[in-house]
Coordinates of C-alpha atoms in Angstrom, one line a residue:
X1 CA 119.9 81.0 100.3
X2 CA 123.6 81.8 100.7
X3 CA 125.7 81.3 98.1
X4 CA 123.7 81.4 95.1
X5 CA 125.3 81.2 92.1
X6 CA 122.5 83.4 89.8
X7 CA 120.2 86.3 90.4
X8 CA 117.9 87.1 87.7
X9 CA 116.5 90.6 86.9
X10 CA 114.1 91.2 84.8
X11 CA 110.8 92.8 84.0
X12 CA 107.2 91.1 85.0
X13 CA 106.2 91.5 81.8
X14 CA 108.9 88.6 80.9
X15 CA 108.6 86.0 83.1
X16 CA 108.1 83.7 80.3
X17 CA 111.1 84.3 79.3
X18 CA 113.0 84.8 82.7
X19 CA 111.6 81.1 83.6
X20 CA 113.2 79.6 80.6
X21 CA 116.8 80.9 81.9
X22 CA 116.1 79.6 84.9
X23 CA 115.3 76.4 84.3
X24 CA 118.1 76.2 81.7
X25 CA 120.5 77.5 83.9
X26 CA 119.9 75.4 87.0
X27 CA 120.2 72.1 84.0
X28 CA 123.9 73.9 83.5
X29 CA 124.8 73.3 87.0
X30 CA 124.2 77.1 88.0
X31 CA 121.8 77.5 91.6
X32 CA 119.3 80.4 90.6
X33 CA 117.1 83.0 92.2
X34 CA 114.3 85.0 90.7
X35 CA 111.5 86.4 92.4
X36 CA 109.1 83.9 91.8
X37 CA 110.5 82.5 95.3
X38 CA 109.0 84.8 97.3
X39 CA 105.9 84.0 99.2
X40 CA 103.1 86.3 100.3
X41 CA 104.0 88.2 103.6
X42 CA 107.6 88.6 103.0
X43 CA 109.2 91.6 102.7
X44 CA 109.5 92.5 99.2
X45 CA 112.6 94.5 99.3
X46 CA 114.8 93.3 102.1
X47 CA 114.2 89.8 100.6
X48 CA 115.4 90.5 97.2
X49 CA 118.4 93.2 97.8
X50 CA 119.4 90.2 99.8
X51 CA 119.6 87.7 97.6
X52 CA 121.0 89.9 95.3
X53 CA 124.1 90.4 97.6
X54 CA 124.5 87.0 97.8
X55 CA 124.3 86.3 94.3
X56 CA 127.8 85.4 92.5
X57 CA 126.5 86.8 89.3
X58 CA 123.5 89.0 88.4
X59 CA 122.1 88.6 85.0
X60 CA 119.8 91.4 83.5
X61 CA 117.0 90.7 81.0
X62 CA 116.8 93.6 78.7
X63 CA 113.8 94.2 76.7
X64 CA 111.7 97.4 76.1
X65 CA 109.7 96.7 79.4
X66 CA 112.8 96.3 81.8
X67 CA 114.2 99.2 80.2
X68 CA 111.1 101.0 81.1
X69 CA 111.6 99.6 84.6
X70 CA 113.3 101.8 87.5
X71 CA 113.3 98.4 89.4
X72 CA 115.2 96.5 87.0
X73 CA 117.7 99.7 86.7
X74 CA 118.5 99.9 90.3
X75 CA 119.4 96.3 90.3
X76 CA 121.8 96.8 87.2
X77 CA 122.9 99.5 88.3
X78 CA 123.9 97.9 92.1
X79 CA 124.9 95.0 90.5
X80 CA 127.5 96.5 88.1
X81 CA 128.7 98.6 91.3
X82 CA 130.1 95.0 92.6
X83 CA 131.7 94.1 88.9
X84 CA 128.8 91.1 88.9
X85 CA 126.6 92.2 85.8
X86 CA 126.0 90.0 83.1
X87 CA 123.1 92.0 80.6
X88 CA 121.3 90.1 78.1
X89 CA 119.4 91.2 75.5
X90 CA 116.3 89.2 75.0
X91 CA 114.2 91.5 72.8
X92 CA 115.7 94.0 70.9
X93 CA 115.4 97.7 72.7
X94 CA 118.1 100.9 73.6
X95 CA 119.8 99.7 77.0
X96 CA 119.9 102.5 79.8
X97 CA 122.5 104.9 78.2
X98 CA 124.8 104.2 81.4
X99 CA 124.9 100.4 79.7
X100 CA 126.0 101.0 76.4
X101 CA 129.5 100.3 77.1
X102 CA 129.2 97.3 78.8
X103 CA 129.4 94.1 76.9
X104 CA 126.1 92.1 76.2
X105 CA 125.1 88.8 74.8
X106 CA 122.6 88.9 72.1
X107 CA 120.2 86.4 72.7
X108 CA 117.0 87.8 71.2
X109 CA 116.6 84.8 69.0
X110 CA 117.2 82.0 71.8
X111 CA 114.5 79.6 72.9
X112 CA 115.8 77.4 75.0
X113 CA 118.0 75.6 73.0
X114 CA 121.0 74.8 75.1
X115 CA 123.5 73.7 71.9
X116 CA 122.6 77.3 70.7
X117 CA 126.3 78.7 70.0
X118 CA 125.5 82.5 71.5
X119 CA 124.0 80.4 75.0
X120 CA 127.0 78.7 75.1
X121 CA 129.2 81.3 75.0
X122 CA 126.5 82.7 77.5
X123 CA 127.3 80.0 79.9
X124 CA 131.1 79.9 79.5
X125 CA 131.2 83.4 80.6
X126 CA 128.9 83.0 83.6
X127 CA 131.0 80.3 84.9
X128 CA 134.3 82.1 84.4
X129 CA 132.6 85.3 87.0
X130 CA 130.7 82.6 89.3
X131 CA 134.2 80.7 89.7
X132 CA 136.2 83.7 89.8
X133 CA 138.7 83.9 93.2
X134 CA 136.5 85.8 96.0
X135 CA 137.2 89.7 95.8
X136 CA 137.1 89.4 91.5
X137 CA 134.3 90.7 89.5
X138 CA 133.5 90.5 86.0
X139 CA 136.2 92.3 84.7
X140 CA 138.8 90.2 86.5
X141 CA 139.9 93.2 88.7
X142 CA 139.3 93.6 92.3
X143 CA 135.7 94.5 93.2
X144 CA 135.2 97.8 95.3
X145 CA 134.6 97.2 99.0
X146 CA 130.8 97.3 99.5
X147 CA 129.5 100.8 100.8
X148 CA 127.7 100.5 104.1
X149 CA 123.5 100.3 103.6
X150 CA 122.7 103.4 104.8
X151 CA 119.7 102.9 107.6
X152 CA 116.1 102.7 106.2
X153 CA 112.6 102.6 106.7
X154 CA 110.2 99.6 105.3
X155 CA 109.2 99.9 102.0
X156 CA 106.2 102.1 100.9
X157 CA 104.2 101.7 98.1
X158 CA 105.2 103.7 95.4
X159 CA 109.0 103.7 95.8
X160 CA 110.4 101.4 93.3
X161 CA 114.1 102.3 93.7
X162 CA 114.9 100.7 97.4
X163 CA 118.2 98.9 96.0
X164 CA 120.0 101.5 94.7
X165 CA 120.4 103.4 97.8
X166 CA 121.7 107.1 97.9
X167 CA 125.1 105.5 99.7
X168 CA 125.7 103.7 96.1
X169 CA 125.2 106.4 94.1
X170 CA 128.6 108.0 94.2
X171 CA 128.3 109.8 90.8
X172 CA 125.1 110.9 89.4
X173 CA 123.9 109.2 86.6
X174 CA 123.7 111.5 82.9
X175 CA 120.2 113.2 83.4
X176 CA 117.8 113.4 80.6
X177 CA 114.1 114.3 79.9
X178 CA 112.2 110.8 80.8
X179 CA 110.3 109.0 77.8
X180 CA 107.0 107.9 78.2
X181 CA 106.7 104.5 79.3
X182 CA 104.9 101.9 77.2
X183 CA 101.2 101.2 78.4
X184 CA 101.2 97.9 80.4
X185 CA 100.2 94.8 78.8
X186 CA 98.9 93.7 82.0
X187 CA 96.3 95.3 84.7
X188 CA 96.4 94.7 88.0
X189 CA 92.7 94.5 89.6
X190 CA 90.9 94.0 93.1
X191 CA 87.3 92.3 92.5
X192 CA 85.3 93.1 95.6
X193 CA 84.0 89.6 96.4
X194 CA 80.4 88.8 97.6
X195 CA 79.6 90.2 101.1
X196 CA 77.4 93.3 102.1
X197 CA 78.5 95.2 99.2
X198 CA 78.2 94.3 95.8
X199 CA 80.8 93.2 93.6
X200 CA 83.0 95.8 91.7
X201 CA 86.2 95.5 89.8
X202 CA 88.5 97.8 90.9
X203 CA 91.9 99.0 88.6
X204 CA 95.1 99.8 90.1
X205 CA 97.5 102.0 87.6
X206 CA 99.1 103.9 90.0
X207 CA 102.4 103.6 92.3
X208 CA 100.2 105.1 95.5
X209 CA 96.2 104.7 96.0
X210 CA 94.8 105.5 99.7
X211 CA 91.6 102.9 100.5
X212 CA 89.3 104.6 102.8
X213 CA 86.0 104.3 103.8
X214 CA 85.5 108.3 102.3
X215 CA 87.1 110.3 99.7
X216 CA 89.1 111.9 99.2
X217 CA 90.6 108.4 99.4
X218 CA 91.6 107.2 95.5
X219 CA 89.4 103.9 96.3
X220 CA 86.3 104.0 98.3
X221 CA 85.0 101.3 100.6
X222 CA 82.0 102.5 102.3
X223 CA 81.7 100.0 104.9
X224 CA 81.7 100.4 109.0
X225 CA 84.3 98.1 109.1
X226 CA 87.2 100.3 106.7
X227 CA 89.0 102.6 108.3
X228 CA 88.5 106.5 106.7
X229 CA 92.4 105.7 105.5
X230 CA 92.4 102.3 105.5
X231 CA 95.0 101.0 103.8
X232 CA 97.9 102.0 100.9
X233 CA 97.9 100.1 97.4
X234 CA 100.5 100.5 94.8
X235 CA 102.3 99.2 91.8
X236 CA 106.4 98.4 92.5
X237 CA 108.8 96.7 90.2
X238 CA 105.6 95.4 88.3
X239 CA 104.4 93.5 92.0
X240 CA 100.9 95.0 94.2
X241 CA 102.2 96.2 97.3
X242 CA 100.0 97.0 100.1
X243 CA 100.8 98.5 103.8
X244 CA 98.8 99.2 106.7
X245 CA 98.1 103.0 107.6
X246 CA 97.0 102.0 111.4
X247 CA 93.5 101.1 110.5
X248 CA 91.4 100.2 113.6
X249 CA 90.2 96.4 112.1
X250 CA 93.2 95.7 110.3
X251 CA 94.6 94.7 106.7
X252 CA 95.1 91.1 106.0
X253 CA 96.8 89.5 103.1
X254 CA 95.2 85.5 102.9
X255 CA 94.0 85.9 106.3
X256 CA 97.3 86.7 107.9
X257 CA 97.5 90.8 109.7
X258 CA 99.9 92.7 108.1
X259 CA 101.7 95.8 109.4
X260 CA 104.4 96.7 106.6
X261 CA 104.6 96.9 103.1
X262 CA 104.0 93.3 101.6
X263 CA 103.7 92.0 98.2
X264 CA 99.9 90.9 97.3
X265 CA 100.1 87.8 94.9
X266 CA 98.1 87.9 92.6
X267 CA 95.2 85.3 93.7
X268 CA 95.0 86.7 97.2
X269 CA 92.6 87.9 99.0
X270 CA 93.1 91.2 100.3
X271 CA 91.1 92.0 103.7
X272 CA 90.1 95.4 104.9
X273 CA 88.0 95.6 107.8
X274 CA 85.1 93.0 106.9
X275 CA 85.8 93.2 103.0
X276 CA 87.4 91.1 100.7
X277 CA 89.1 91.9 97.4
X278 CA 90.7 89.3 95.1
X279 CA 93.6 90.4 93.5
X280 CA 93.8 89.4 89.5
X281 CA 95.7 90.4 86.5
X282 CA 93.9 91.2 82.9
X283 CA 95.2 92.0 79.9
X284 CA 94.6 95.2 78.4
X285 CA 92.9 93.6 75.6
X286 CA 90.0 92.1 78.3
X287 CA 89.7 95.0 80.0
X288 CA 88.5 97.0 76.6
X289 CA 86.7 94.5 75.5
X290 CA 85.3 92.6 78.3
X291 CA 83.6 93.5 81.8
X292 CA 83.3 97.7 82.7
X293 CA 86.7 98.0 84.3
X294 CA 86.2 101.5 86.2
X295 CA 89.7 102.9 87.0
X296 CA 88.7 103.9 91.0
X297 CA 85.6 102.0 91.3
X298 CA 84.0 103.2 94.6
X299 CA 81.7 100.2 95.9
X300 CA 78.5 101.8 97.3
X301 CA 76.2 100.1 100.2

């Protein structure tokens, strides 16, 4: 949608929260995007490095888990490139060292309140950069041209910084040694549903798992109908990604053939071959307590 006023950046793990500035900033007269537009078979990255573009003004939820998230960095980092950022702090946490210096509203303690004095405040800075003469940013100066996109391939599993393309990053950022990132309060999980194999839960923690029909594929599927590397699964910006590898029967997201790295809902049902995997989310709590959740479950026939 061209034109928006909003884009809104933030980590899964907060959509909660990212919903409630949403809705309370379309009530202020603001048009909004967040990602929970999209619909299964876009194409997760072209989709949303569009929008962000567009946007007027990108906002930034930090909180310990967007810290933590590459994703969420590229987009601040692209977005403050083009003088458009507007970071909020929603949770208390140490912003990316590169965003110490810029200014950001405290609003750890909001809940939705729209009298709230720091919201307000909030708001009457948004509106000053959304209304701001074309060719001003945020800081009321001119905003740099826009750098070229440099040409790219589809998005593939595993890589989680697609917006912050090498032709933005004119200056590296500070290197330091990376801290380890909190363990996900959330699991994503394929549940091999009733068919010729029997049901298995399988756990997907990592940014790039091969499904075959044989190891040394990270998931097994031992069915006629899988290809021996079937498919690629990963986790990106906190989303399941899956993309074809030239399997002979095909990989299907809710029935529909898919060729190129595409977001997996959660609630779809992934198809490879003649199989059928649900895709669900459980907390970390369930999956200690509840049901055997085997990290690379390999179905057997």
């Amino acid at each position: 949608m061209s034109g928006t006023d909003i884009f809104l950046s933030y980590a899964r793990a907060d959509r909660a929260t990212a919903r409630t500035f949403a809705q309370s900033l379309a009530e202020e007269g603001f048009s909004v995007w967040w990602d929970a537009s999209l619909h299964s078979g876009e194409t997760f990255d072209e989709v949303i490095e569009q929008r962000l573009r567009d946007a007027k003004a990108v906002i930034v939820l930090w909180s310990p888990r967007s810290v933590a998230s590459r994703w969420v960095r590229a987009e601040a980092t692209l977005a403050d490139r083009r003088n458009k950022l507007v970071p909020a702090i929603i949770e208390p946490c140490d912003r990316p060292i590169v965003f110490e210096l810029t200014h950001t509203s405290d609003l750890a303690g909001w809940q939705g309140d729209r009298s709230n004095a720091e919201w307000r405040t909030f708001v009457d800075d948004l509106d000053r950069l959304v209304r701001a003469p074309e060719g001003h940013g945020a800081r009321g100066m001119p905003a740099a041209p826009a750098a070229p996109l440099a040409a790219r391939q589809p998005l593939r599993p595993g890589n989680d910084q697609i917006i912050a393309a090498d032709s933005y990053r004119r200056e590296p950022p500070p290197q330091r040694q990376p801290e380890p990132e909190p363990a996900p309060a959330e699991i994503h999980c394929l549940e091999i549903l009733e068919g010729e194999l029997p049901e298995a839960t399988i756990v997907v923690d990592s940014s790039s798992m091969k499904l075959g029909r044989s190891a040394p594929a990270a998931i097994v599927v031992p069915h006629r109908s899988v290809s021996r590397e079937h498919c690629m699964i990963g986790i990106a910006s906190d989303e399941l990604l899956v993309t074809d590898l030239n399997s002979t029967n095909g990989t299907y997201i809710d029935g529909e053939r898919i060729s190129r790295a595409t977001i997996l809902p959660v609630g779809s049902v992934l198809g490879v071959g003649q199989i059928s995997l649900r895709h669900s989310v459980r907390s970390n709590d369930d999956a200690k307590g509840g049901e055997p959740q085997p990290k690379r479950a390999a179905a057997t026939s």
